[in-house]
Amino acid sequence: MKTISFIGSDKNAGKTTAMLYVYRMALERSLKNKPVCLASIGINGESVDAYENRAKPSITIMKGSLFVTTGEHVSHLTGQYSVLDTIAGSGFSKSYVLARALTDFSVVLEGPNDRNGVLKMKEAIDQTIADCTCLIDGSIDRQFIGHPLVSDSICFALLLSNRKEQLTKAQDLLQALTLKKAPEQIVDIVAKYEDVGDKSLLIAQNGEVLYQSAEVPFLDQSLREICLIHKNASCTLYLKGSMTRSLHSFFAAFRNLTIVLDNFTLYQNISTRSEATKSFLPDLTLYHSVPLHSLFLKQETLDCPLRLPVEVPVYNLFRENPHAIGI
Amino acid sequence: MQLEFESGYIPESVFSELELQEFLSQFEIEIPLIPHKILRPLGEREAKEWFGRLSALETQIKRHNIDLECLLATSNSLLLLDELLPFFRDQQLEPYHVFDMGRFLRENANLARQEKSIPLSVKGEICIQISRVLDQNVTEDYSNIRLDAGELELRDSINRFEDKIARELELFEKEIFRQTGLKLIYPYPKEIAKDDTILDRVRDCQHLELSDEGDFFKIVFKLSSRIEKLIADKEAARNHWAGLMEEKLAKVNRDLAGYYSVFSEYYKTRKQRIFDYVLLAAIQKFQLCIPTFSTEPAIKLREGILPKLKGLRTTAYKPLNLDLGPGVNLLFGANMTGKTTVLKTLYFQLTLVKFGLPVPAEKLVLSHPPSIELQLKSSGNMGLGLSGFADEIRFFCKKADPSSVFLIDEMFHSTDPINGVELSKAFLTGLSYNCIYLCTSHYPEVLNIPGIRFFRMKDLEGEINTGDIEKLLKQVPYEVEEITAHEMKRIIRANKKPLLIALQFPLPEKVKMNIQKKINQT
C-alpha cells in the first residue's frame, strides 16, 4: 500500500482540492488494477467552513473506491456502499467504517486523530486491500504525518497571499519539507533511542551520547547548558520537539552543530524573521525524511515570490502559471 | 483488557504499597469484547454465585479436557457490540452495525461449538434466530443490504447516469480546451489575471462565465442543458433509491426488534463467560485458587502469598498459614518477625476475594466479609485533622456488620502504655463476636482477657550475633502459631530478643553498652 498525505500551509490553502485532483489522476491511471482509498486525519470534507461560513469542496467518492469515515457520515448512503471492515477498539474514541463505494457520492471523511489510530487504520486498509493507494487528508499540526510509517510521500498545498508574514512562513515550510536526511551513522545512533521516549540527544563526533532527555526541548534548560559546553566541538543534536523561536535563536550561532529534527513538522513554529533564518549557522537535517510528492499552489496574488524546489512537480489548480504542469 | 478496582474502597497508600494494580496486570490479555473492566466489591450472595460459577466451570473444563487457550483465541475474534446495542434497542441499526453483528454471530457460533460441553446459561437459540433474520435481509458476508433484481437495476441505472455524465463532462472540458486553450476540470473554477491574453477567448466560450473578483476574474462553468438534465435525472433516481433503501433498512430493524432483550442478556452472559475464561487461564498460569465460603465467621488460609514480598525475598519468602475464628485474635511477636506483613498479606487476599478475583494461595476458606478494614500504625490524618490517636479511635467507630474483618497493627501504640493497655482491654472485651479481629500487640496485660485466641510469630532461634542485618532477616521464620495465654506470658517474660536484635545495628558504643548491661542483668 502506498500512502500519500496531504497537508496545507494555512487554512483554506487548497489541501482538499489538491487531494481530489490527485485522486482523479490516480483513478485515471489505475482504476482497474489498483484501488484508491480516501481517508482523513480528524474530520475533513464538510460542505461549509465552520469558521468562515463559506463553501468548501466536497469529497466525492467514485464507484469502486474505498473510504474510511465514521458511521454517522454514511447514514444517508444505505445501499451505496459495502462494508469491508469496522475499525474500533481500545484507543479509539470512535469506531470507523472501511467501505467500498458502489455508486459515486459525496461524503464527509473522518478518521483517527493520533498516530496509533492512523497506523491501525492503515493496517485495516492494508489487510483488506493490500495493493492500493491511500490518500490521507492530513493536517500539518499532527507531527506524526511526517513519519515514514504514516506517509510514503507528502503533497503540500501552499497558500501564497500578499501578506509578507504568510509568505515567509510558507517559505519556511517549504524549506522544512525539502531538508535532507541525516547521515546514516547518526540515524543509526538515534534509532537505538527511538523507543526510549527521549526528546533530545546530543551526540559527539565519535558517536558518544553526551546528553539525553525526555523533557520538551524548548523547556529543557540542561540541554542548553550542555550544548553551550560543547559549542566549539562538532556535535549532532537530535530533537523530537518543535524547533521553537527561542530554540532557533539560541542555536543560531552554533557553527559546528548539526541539528537533526525528527521530522519536518517540527520546523513549523520557528521565527519568520528572515534575518534570523539567514544567520542560522547549524546544519539542519531530518531523521524521518518523507519525500515531497508535489506542490499545489493557491495564489491570491499574481506573483510567486517563493523559491520553489526545482525537482518537485508544482501544480496550480486555481490559475495557469509557468509552473503549472499537466493541467 | 484493562482491569481496575472501583475507586474509594481500597486506601490509596495500601493499594500502591501492596501493588494491587500489578497483580491485576496478570489478567490483562487482549480481548476486544472486554477492552476495559472495573471490578466492584461483591455482596455475599453475589460473591458466592460468582465463585461458585467459576469453580463449577473450572471443574467442567478439567473434566472435558477443554483447552482454555483455544477458547480464548476464539473469544479474541468476537467484536465488541456495546456501541451497537442502543441502536439495536431503538431500531436504528445501520448497515455497518449489521456487518458487525453478523461477524459477531459467526464467530460466536464457532466459540459455541467449542463450548458444547460447557454451554452458557442463557440459551444460544437467540443467535440462530437473529442469524436467520440477517440471512433474509443482508448479503452473505453481511457487507450490504440484500437487493432484489429491481433494486439492483435501479442502482445500476444511477451508475449509468454517472458514467454518462462523466463522458459528457469530458467532452465538455475538451470543447472548452478547443475553444480557449484552457484545460479546466469540472467543477473547479480557475482564476485569471484581468489582462490575460486569453481573456477574450474565455468571454467568447459559451461554456464559461467570468466572475469579477476584484484583482482577478474567476472562470466558472456554464453547463449545457443536456448535462443539466442528466444531472437532474440522476438526482431523481438517487432520491428514489434513497427512499427504497430507507424502507429496506427500516424492515431489517423491524424484523430484529423482538430479539433485543434476549440478545442483550445473551451478550452480557457471553462477556461474563469470556471474563471467566480469563480468570481461569490466570488461575492455571499463576497457580491461583478460587476461595470457598464457610457459613460461620472464619478465615482459613493455606500458603497465602503477598506477591510483592515474594518478589523481594525470593528464596527466603514464607507463605502465610492462618486459621482465624470469630471475635478477637491477638497476634504477638518480637520486632521484625513479620506481624505487620501478616496483616498486609491477609488484607491483600481478602480484598481480592471481595472483588471476585482468585487468590495467590493454596487454599482459602472464609466467611464472606461485608467489609475489610486495615489500621496500620498511624501518625494521624492531616486531611481530617486527626492525630494518630484520634485516627485509631475513629477506626473503631466503623460499622461492624457480621463477618466483617478488622486488621489492626499495634493496638493503641499511639498513646502512653498505661492508657494504651486500658484502652486495649476496654476495646478487646467490648468488640463484636460476629466479626473477625486480628490485632497485633506488645502489651502482656491483655493476655488475661478471656475469650481471645492468641497467636505469636515464631521467633528467631539460637544465638543472635551475626552482626549482619540482611543475614538476620533471612533467619526469621515468618510463621504464625497459636499459643496459650500462659505460654505467651512466659515467653514475654523471658524475651530479650528486641535487645539482642538492637545490638545488631550500628548504634553508638555508649548505647550498645547500656543495652548489653540490661541483657546481662536479666
mmCIF file of C-alpha atoms in Angstrom, chain B residues 17 87 111 146 167 270 309 314 341 354 358 361 394 420 429 438 461 511:
data_model
loop_
_atom_site.group_PDB
_atom_site.id
_atom_site.type_symbol
_atom_site.label_atom_id
_atom_site.label_comp_id
_atom_site.label_asym_id
_atom_site.label_seq_id
_atom_site.Cartn_x
_atom_site.Cartn_y
_atom_site.Cartn_z
ATOM 1 C CA GLU B 17 2.200 -0.483 48.682
ATOM 2 C CA PHE B 87 -29.097 1.322 18.070
ATOM 3 C CA LEU B 111 -16.993 -20.420 20.046
ATOM 4 C CA ARG B 146 -29.750 -7.721 0.178
ATOM 5 C CA ARG B 167 -18.464 11.192 -20.538
ATOM 6 C CA ARG B 270 -21.141 -14.059 26.842
ATOM 7 C CA LEU B 309 7.035 -9.509 49.225
ATOM 8 C CA THR B 314 12.508 -14.750 46.524
ATOM 9 C CA THR B 341 3.263 -8.489 56.981
ATOM 10 C CA LYS B 354 -14.091 -9.058 47.826
ATOM 11 C CA PRO B 358 -8.831 -15.764 42.597
ATOM 12 C CA ALA B 361 -2.754 -19.248 47.817
ATOM 13 C CA ARG B 394 -12.061 6.657 64.728
ATOM 14 C CA GLY B 420 -2.826 2.093 75.899
ATOM 15 C CA THR B 429 -13.588 -7.111 75.748
ATOM 16 C CA LEU B 438 -6.810 -9.724 64.085
ATOM 17 C CA GLU B 461 16.074 -19.481 67.135
ATOM 18 C CA VAL B 511 24.041 2.931 73.718
#
